[in-house]
Short mmCIF file of C-alpha atoms in Angstrom, two decimals:
data_model
loop_
_atom_site.label_atom_id
_atom_site.label_comp_id
_atom_site.label_asym_id
_atom_site.label_seq_id
_atom_site.Cartn_x
_atom_site.Cartn_y
_atom_site.Cartn_z
CA UNK A 1389 5.27 -4.91 27.07
CA UNK A 1390 1.93 -6.36 25.78
CA UNK A 1391 0.57 -4.97 22.56
CA UNK A 1392 -2.62 -2.86 23.39
CA UNK A 1393 -4.13 -0.57 20.63
CA UNK A 1394 -6.57 2.25 21.35
CA UNK A 1395 -9.97 2.53 19.84
CA UNK A 1396 -9.80 4.56 16.59
CA UNK A 1397 -11.59 7.56 18.13
CA UNK A 1398 -8.95 7.96 20.75
CA UNK A 1399 -5.95 7.84 18.25
CA UNK A 1400 -3.66 10.12 16.28
CA UNK A 1401 -3.01 8.53 12.94
CA UNK A 1402 -0.20 9.38 10.60
CA UNK A 1403 -0.76 8.64 6.92
CA UNK A 1404 1.79 9.09 4.14
CA UNK A 1405 0.58 9.30 0.59
CA UNK A 1406 -2.60 10.75 1.81
CA UNK A 1407 -3.59 12.97 -1.04
CA UNK A 1408 -5.02 10.22 -3.27
CA UNK A 1409 -5.97 6.55 -3.57
CA UNK A 1410 -5.76 4.36 -0.62
CA UNK A 1411 -4.23 7.02 1.65
CA UNK A 1412 -7.13 9.38 1.04
CA UNK A 1413 -9.76 6.65 1.43
CA UNK A 1414 -8.12 5.67 4.67
CA UNK A 1415 -8.10 9.47 5.94
CA UNK A 1416 -11.66 9.96 5.12
CA UNK A 1417 -12.82 6.59 6.95
CA UNK A 1418 -10.59 7.36 9.84
CA UNK A 1419 -11.98 10.79 10.26
CA UNK A 1420 -15.36 9.60 10.33
CA UNK A 1421 -14.50 7.18 13.17
CA UNK A 1422 -13.19 10.13 15.11
CA UNK A 1423 -9.40 9.77 14.73
CA UNK A 1424 -7.17 12.88 14.68
CA UNK A 1425 -5.06 12.74 11.46
CA UNK A 1426 -1.62 13.96 10.28
CA UNK A 1427 -1.80 13.61 6.48
CA UNK A 1428 1.39 13.87 4.40
CA UNK A 1429 2.28 13.84 0.65
CA UNK A 1430 4.05 15.98 -1.76
CA UNK A 1431 0.90 17.71 -2.99
CA UNK A 1432 0.36 20.84 -1.03
CA UNK A 1433 -2.73 22.00 -2.88
CA UNK A 1434 -4.58 18.64 -2.56
CA UNK A 1435 -3.62 18.35 1.07
CA UNK A 1436 -4.95 21.82 1.84
CA UNK A 1437 -8.27 21.11 0.22
CA UNK A 1438 -8.59 17.54 1.93
CA UNK A 1439 -7.82 19.28 5.37
CA UNK A 1440 -10.50 21.86 4.74
CA UNK A 1441 -13.00 19.36 3.66
CA UNK A 1442 -12.46 16.85 6.50
CA UNK A 1443 -12.41 19.83 9.08
CA UNK A 1444 -15.67 21.07 7.76
CA UNK A 1445 -17.14 17.64 8.41
CA UNK A 1446 -15.83 17.64 12.09
CA UNK A 1447 -12.42 16.15 11.60
CA UNK A 1448 -9.28 17.22 13.47
CA UNK A 1449 -6.59 17.37 10.73
CA UNK A 1450 -3.00 18.61 10.14
CA UNK A 1451 -1.19 18.38 6.97
CA UNK A 1452 2.43 18.17 6.29
CA UNK A 1453 4.02 18.51 2.76
CA UNK A 1454 6.72 15.99 2.65
CA UNK A 1455 8.71 13.61 0.19
CA UNK A 1456 8.95 10.31 1.99
CA UNK A 1457 12.22 9.49 0.07
CA UNK A 1458 13.88 12.07 2.37
CA UNK A 1459 14.39 11.14 5.90
CA UNK A 1460 14.46 14.79 7.15
CA UNK A 1461 10.85 15.09 5.65
CA UNK A 1462 9.70 12.07 7.44
CA UNK A 1463 11.08 13.64 10.63
CA UNK A 1464 9.21 16.69 9.93
CA UNK A 1465 5.92 14.73 9.83
CA UNK A 1466 6.65 13.15 13.15
CA UNK A 1467 7.71 16.43 14.67
CA UNK A 1468 4.30 17.98 13.46
CA UNK A 1469 2.32 15.27 15.04
CA UNK A 1470 4.21 15.69 18.36
CA UNK A 1471 3.72 19.47 18.19
CA UNK A 1472 0.00 19.50 17.32
CA UNK A 1473 -1.26 16.51 19.14
CA UNK A 1474 1.42 15.40 21.67
CA UNK A 1475 2.40 12.37 19.65
CA UNK A 1476 0.70 9.65 17.59
CA UNK A 1477 -0.69 6.18 18.02
CA UNK A 1478 -0.56 4.73 14.51
CA UNK A 1479 1.73 5.28 11.60
CA UNK A 1480 0.69 4.22 8.05
CA UNK A 1481 3.45 3.98 5.43
CA UNK A 1482 1.17 4.11 2.37
CA UNK A 1483 3.13 6.51 -0.10
CA UNK A 1484 4.02 4.62 -3.28
CA UNK A 1485 4.33 4.76 -6.96
CA UNK A 1486 5.19 2.47 -9.85
CA UNK A 1487 7.00 2.17 -13.28
CA UNK A 1488 5.52 0.20 -16.25
CA UNK A 1489 8.40 -0.92 -18.47
CA UNK A 1490 10.82 -3.74 -19.09
CA UNK A 1491 13.83 -3.68 -16.52
CA UNK A 1492 16.43 -3.18 -19.08
CA UNK A 1493 14.46 -0.14 -20.63
CA UNK A 1494 14.13 1.71 -17.42
CA UNK A 1495 16.82 4.18 -16.39
CA UNK A 1496 19.04 3.61 -13.41
CA UNK A 1497 17.80 7.06 -12.04
CA UNK A 1498 14.14 6.02 -12.18
CA UNK A 1499 14.91 2.67 -10.57
CA UNK A 1500 16.77 4.43 -7.74
CA UNK A 1501 13.83 6.98 -7.32
CA UNK A 1502 11.30 4.16 -7.10
CA UNK A 1503 13.17 2.54 -4.19
CA UNK A 1504 13.52 5.97 -2.63
CA UNK A 1505 9.74 6.36 -2.29
CA UNK A 1506 8.62 2.76 -1.93
CA UNK A 1507 11.27 1.20 0.20
CA UNK A 1508 13.25 3.95 2.01
CA UNK A 1509 10.07 5.86 2.63
CA UNK A 1510 8.73 2.80 4.56
CA UNK A 1511 12.15 2.32 6.41
CA UNK A 1512 12.42 5.93 7.38
CA UNK A 1513 8.76 6.14 8.48
CA UNK A 1514 8.94 2.80 10.37
CA UNK A 1515 12.16 3.58 12.27
CA UNK A 1516 11.07 7.00 13.35
CA UNK A 1517 7.66 5.75 14.26
CA UNK A 1518 9.14 3.03 16.25
CA UNK A 1519 11.42 5.31 18.29
CA UNK A 1520 8.30 7.43 19.26
CA UNK A 1521 6.01 4.39 20.04
CA UNK A 1522 8.50 2.35 22.16
CA UNK A 1523 7.23 2.39 25.77
CA UNK A 1524 3.81 3.74 24.90
CA UNK A 1525 2.71 1.17 22.27
CA UNK A 1526 0.98 1.71 19.02
CA UNK A 1527 0.87 0.34 15.49
CA UNK A 1528 2.99 0.60 12.46
CA UNK A 1529 1.26 -0.40 9.19
CA UNK A 1530 3.22 -0.75 5.96
CA UNK A 1531 1.56 -1.05 2.46
CA UNK A 1532 3.15 -3.98 0.76
CA UNK A 1533 1.25 -5.79 -2.12
CA UNK A 1534 0.46 -9.06 -3.43
CA UNK A 1535 3.76 -8.28 -5.38
CA UNK A 1536 5.48 -8.63 -2.14
CA UNK A 1537 5.06 -12.38 -2.75
CA UNK A 1538 4.70 -12.62 -6.58
CA UNK A 1539 6.75 -10.89 -9.22
CA UNK A 1540 5.27 -9.81 -12.53
CA UNK A 1541 6.73 -8.52 -15.89
CA UNK A 1542 6.84 -4.81 -16.82
CA UNK A 1543 6.46 -3.92 -13.14
CA UNK A 1544 9.63 -5.80 -12.20
CA UNK A 1545 11.36 -3.12 -10.02
CA UNK A 1546 8.01 -2.24 -8.38
CA UNK A 1547 7.81 -5.94 -7.44
CA UNK A 1548 11.36 -5.77 -6.09
CA UNK A 1549 10.48 -2.70 -3.89
CA UNK A 1550 7.44 -4.61 -2.41
CA UNK A 1551 9.47 -7.66 -1.77
CA UNK A 1552 11.93 -5.47 0.01
CA UNK A 1553 9.18 -3.86 1.97
CA UNK A 1554 8.01 -7.31 3.20
CA UNK A 1555 11.52 -8.37 4.21
CA UNK A 1556 12.05 -5.25 6.12
CA UNK A 1557 8.62 -5.25 7.96
CA UNK A 1558 9.16 -8.90 8.98
CA UNK A 1559 12.55 -8.10 10.43
CA UNK A 1560 11.32 -5.06 12.19
CA UNK A 1561 8.45 -7.04 13.70
CA UNK A 1562 10.73 -9.60 15.07
CA UNK A 1563 13.22 -7.10 16.55
CA UNK A 1564 10.45 -5.11 18.28
CA UNK A 1565 8.89 -8.21 19.61
CA UNK A 1566 12.36 -9.23 20.97
CA UNK A 1567 12.53 -5.85 22.75
CA UNK A 1568 9.10 -6.20 24.15
CA UNK A 1569 8.35 -2.84 22.54
CA UNK A 1570 4.50 -3.17 22.51
CA UNK A 1571 4.27 -2.14 18.86
CA UNK A 1572 2.10 -3.93 16.42
CA UNK A 1573 3.70 -4.23 12.91
CA UNK A 1574 1.31 -5.07 10.02
CA UNK A 1575 1.94 -5.62 6.43
CA UNK A 1576 -1.05 -4.97 4.19
CA UNK A 1577 -0.91 -6.78 0.94
CA UNK A 1578 -3.49 -5.39 -1.52
CA UNK A 1579 -4.27 -7.10 -4.87
CA UNK A 1580 -4.96 -4.68 -7.72
CA UNK A 1581 -6.80 -1.61 -6.36
CA UNK A 1582 -8.84 1.00 -8.42
CA UNK A 1583 -6.84 4.10 -7.34
CA UNK A 1584 -5.04 6.60 -9.65
CA UNK A 1585 -2.10 4.22 -9.56
CA UNK A 1586 -1.77 3.85 -13.43
CA UNK A 1587 -2.21 7.60 -13.94
CA UNK A 1588 0.68 8.28 -11.49
CA UNK A 1589 3.05 5.52 -12.66
CA UNK A 1590 5.82 6.37 -14.99
CA UNK A 1591 5.29 4.56 -18.38
CA UNK A 1592 7.89 3.42 -20.72
CA UNK A 1593 5.65 1.08 -22.72
CA UNK A 1594 4.27 3.49 -25.26
CA UNK A 1595 0.79 2.11 -24.55
CA UNK A 1596 -2.06 2.85 -22.14
CA UNK A 1597 -1.51 0.77 -18.85
CA UNK A 1598 -4.11 -0.95 -16.74
CA UNK A 1599 -4.54 -3.26 -13.71
CA UNK A 1600 -4.65 -6.97 -13.94
CA UNK A 1601 -8.01 -8.43 -12.58
CA UNK A 1602 -9.41 -9.00 -10.09
CA UNK A 1603 -9.63 -5.23 -9.07
CA UNK A 1604 -10.95 -3.94 -5.74
CA UNK A 1605 -12.07 -0.55 -4.56
CA UNK A 1606 -9.69 1.39 -2.27
CA UNK A 1607 -12.14 1.61 0.49
CA UNK A 1608 -11.64 -2.13 1.05
CA UNK A 1609 -7.94 -1.43 1.64
CA UNK A 1610 -8.73 1.36 3.93
CA UNK A 1611 -10.92 -0.83 5.93
CA UNK A 1612 -8.16 -3.33 6.45
CA UNK A 1613 -5.72 -0.56 7.45
CA UNK A 1614 -7.95 0.80 10.06
CA UNK A 1615 -8.74 -2.75 11.41
CA UNK A 1616 -4.89 -3.26 11.84
CA UNK A 1617 -4.68 0.10 13.67
CA UNK A 1618 -7.00 -1.15 16.42
CA UNK A 1619 -6.31 -4.97 16.34
CA UNK A 1620 -2.87 -6.43 16.20
CA UNK A 1621 -2.36 -8.46 12.99
CA UNK A 1622 0.66 -9.65 11.23
CA UNK A 1623 -0.52 -9.19 7.75
CA UNK A 1624 -3.72 -8.77 5.75
CA UNK A 1625 -4.49 -9.65 2.17
CA UNK A 1626 -6.87 -7.37 0.43
CA UNK A 1627 -8.72 -9.42 -1.85
CA UNK A 1628 -8.86 -13.32 -2.35
CA UNK A 1629 -7.22 -13.07 -5.74
CA UNK A 1630 -4.02 -11.89 -4.18
CA UNK A 1631 -3.98 -14.67 -1.63
CA UNK A 1632 -4.58 -17.25 -4.33
CA UNK A 1633 -1.67 -15.92 -6.38
CA UNK A 1634 0.61 -15.90 -3.26
CA UNK A 1635 -0.38 -19.49 -2.49
CA UNK A 1636 0.12 -20.70 -5.98
CA UNK A 1637 3.57 -18.93 -6.15
CA UNK A 1638 4.49 -20.62 -2.93
CA UNK A 1639 3.36 -24.01 -3.90
CA UNK A 1640 4.11 -24.19 -7.43
CA UNK A 1641 6.15 -21.15 -8.60
CA UNK A 1642 6.51 -22.38 -12.09
CA UNK A 1643 2.80 -21.92 -12.63
CA UNK A 1644 3.01 -18.22 -11.59
CA UNK A 1645 6.08 -17.86 -13.94
CA UNK A 1646 3.95 -19.27 -16.73
CA UNK A 1647 1.08 -16.87 -15.90
CA UNK A 1648 3.35 -14.01 -15.98
CA UNK A 1649 4.97 -14.90 -19.19
CA UNK A 1650 1.81 -15.78 -21.11
CA UNK A 1651 -0.74 -13.35 -19.70
CA UNK A 1652 0.56 -10.59 -17.49
CA UNK A 1653 1.97 -8.23 -20.10
CA UNK A 1654 -1.22 -8.27 -22.03
CA UNK A 1655 -3.28 -7.84 -18.84
CA UNK A 1656 -1.41 -4.72 -18.04
CA UNK A 1657 -1.40 -2.87 -21.39
CA UNK A 1658 -4.05 -1.73 -23.90
CA UNK A 1659 -3.57 -1.35 -27.67
CA UNK A 1660 -3.85 2.48 -27.58
CA UNK A 1661 -1.67 5.40 -26.73
CA UNK A 1662 -1.48 6.39 -23.07
CA UNK A 1663 -3.78 9.30 -21.94
CA UNK A 1664 -1.42 10.42 -19.11
CA UNK A 1665 2.00 11.69 -20.12
CA UNK A 1666 2.98 13.22 -16.90
CA UNK A 1667 3.91 10.78 -13.91
CA UNK A 1668 4.15 10.90 -10.18
CA UNK A 1669 7.71 9.38 -9.94
CA UNK A 1670 9.70 12.58 -9.59
CA UNK A 1671 6.89 15.11 -8.78
CA UNK A 1672 3.44 14.60 -7.39
CA UNK A 1673 0.60 13.45 -9.38
CA UNK A 1674 -2.91 14.73 -9.48
CA UNK A 1675 -4.39 14.70 -6.00
CA UNK A 1676 -7.83 14.65 -4.49
CA UNK A 1677 -9.12 11.40 -6.19
CA UNK A 1678 -9.68 8.18 -4.24
CA UNK A 1679 -10.67 6.19 -7.46
CA UNK A 1680 -8.88 5.59 -10.65
CA UNK A 1681 -10.17 5.08 -14.29
CA UNK A 1682 -10.06 1.21 -14.36
CA UNK A 1683 -12.81 0.42 -17.04
CA UNK A 1684 -13.39 -3.29 -16.04
CA UNK A 1685 -15.38 -4.78 -13.15
CA UNK A 1686 -14.35 -3.53 -9.65
CA UNK A 1687 -15.25 -5.48 -6.58
CA UNK A 1688 -16.52 -3.24 -3.95
CA UNK A 1689 -15.69 -5.66 -1.08
CA UNK A 1690 -13.73 -8.96 -0.41
CA UNK A 1691 -15.49 -11.40 1.80
CA UNK A 1692 -12.15 -13.23 2.17
CA UNK A 1693 -10.45 -10.06 3.59
CA UNK A 1694 -13.51 -9.34 5.84
CA UNK A 1695 -13.49 -12.81 7.11
CA UNK A 1696 -9.75 -13.02 7.69
CA UNK A 1697 -9.89 -10.04 10.06
CA UNK A 1698 -11.84 -12.15 12.44
CA UNK A 1699 -9.83 -14.89 14.14
CA UNK A 1700 -12.84 -17.23 14.78
CA UNK A 1701 -13.19 -17.92 11.04
CA UNK A 1702 -9.81 -17.21 9.56
CA UNK A 1703 -8.84 -20.78 9.53
CA UNK A 1704 -11.86 -21.75 7.46
CA UNK A 1705 -11.33 -18.86 4.94
CA UNK A 1706 -7.59 -19.79 4.60
CA UNK A 1707 -8.80 -23.41 3.95
CA UNK A 1708 -11.13 -22.20 1.20
CA UNK A 1709 -8.48 -20.00 -0.38
CA UNK A 1710 -6.06 -23.05 -0.27
CA UNK A 1711 -8.66 -25.25 -1.90
CA UNK A 1712 -9.08 -22.60 -4.63
CA UNK A 1713 -5.49 -22.55 -5.38
CA UNK A 1714 -5.37 -26.29 -5.67
CA UNK A 1715 -8.36 -26.24 -8.09
CA UNK A 1716 -6.55 -23.64 -10.17
CA UNK A 1717 -3.47 -25.56 -10.27
CA UNK A 1718 -5.58 -28.81 -11.25
CA UNK A 1719 -7.19 -26.86 -14.10
CA UNK A 1720 -3.82 -25.60 -15.34
CA UNK A 1721 -2.54 -29.21 -15.22
#
C-alpha cells in the first residue's frame, strides 16, 4: 500500500506529553491548521485548561489523562480517539523526561521509570497506533533526540532511552514497509530545546541544571512534527547543531567522547543550588508552559531544518552540514 498522508486540516492527531513543551507547541500549531486533536498527559488540570483555550479559539479537542508507561493507558488514548472522532490519522509519541546524574548514583528504580516513559511509552504508542492505521494509512512520529546518536555524561540513561527509541523506530519502519502497511514512520531528532525540560527532570547533581547550546525554540520542533504528519519522512533533525554532533560522532567518535569528557558536564550544570526540587519522573510536572527558563541565546528557527524538509535542496544542506563537521574536526586537530 502506497503511503499517502492527508492534509493537516483533514486529520485527527494524537499527541502524548501534550501539557507542556514540544507537545503543547505542536498542539497549538496543529489546532491553528485545523486538525482535530486528542491530547494526552498525566496532568489533568493542565489538559483541561488547554482544551478550553484551544476550543475557545475554534479547535476541536479531546483530552485524555494517561501515563504512557502503562499500556492500558495508551489503549485508553486510542479508544478515546476512536470513540470521539472515529479514529486517528497521526500518532505523535512525544512524552518524555530526563534524569541529571552520574549513572552509578541514580537508583535502579529511577532508571527503570525513565525507560517506562521514554522507551516503553513509544513502543506501546507505536504498536497500538500501527494496529489502527494498517489498511487505512497514516503517520507514526516518534520523538528521539540528537542523543539517539550521541551519548553525553550526566544524562547517560536518557541517552540510552533515546538510542533505544531510534533502534525500535527503525525496526518498526522496516517491518511496516515489508507488510505494505501504508504507514509513514518518522524519528524526530531535536537538539537542545527551550522547554521546561530541566524543570521536569530529576536532578541528582545538587546543582542547577541547564541545556548545552545551541538551543532552539520548541516551535521549531513542532513545525518538524507537523511536516512529518503530512509528508513521509524517515527522520528530521531539529537544529544544525544536532546534525553536526551526529556526523562528528559517526565519523570520529573519539572527538565526541573528548567533547563529552572535557565540556559536557560543565555545559549542563551551574554553580548554584537548583531552583526546582520537584521533578516529573514519578508524577507530572507543572503544565501549561511551552517555553523553559534557559537564560542563554535561543534560536527561533533552524534554516538547516527548514531546508532539510524540502527534497530539492536537502542534498545541498547535508553537504554544508558535512563540511561544517569536517571544519570542526580540522580545528580540533
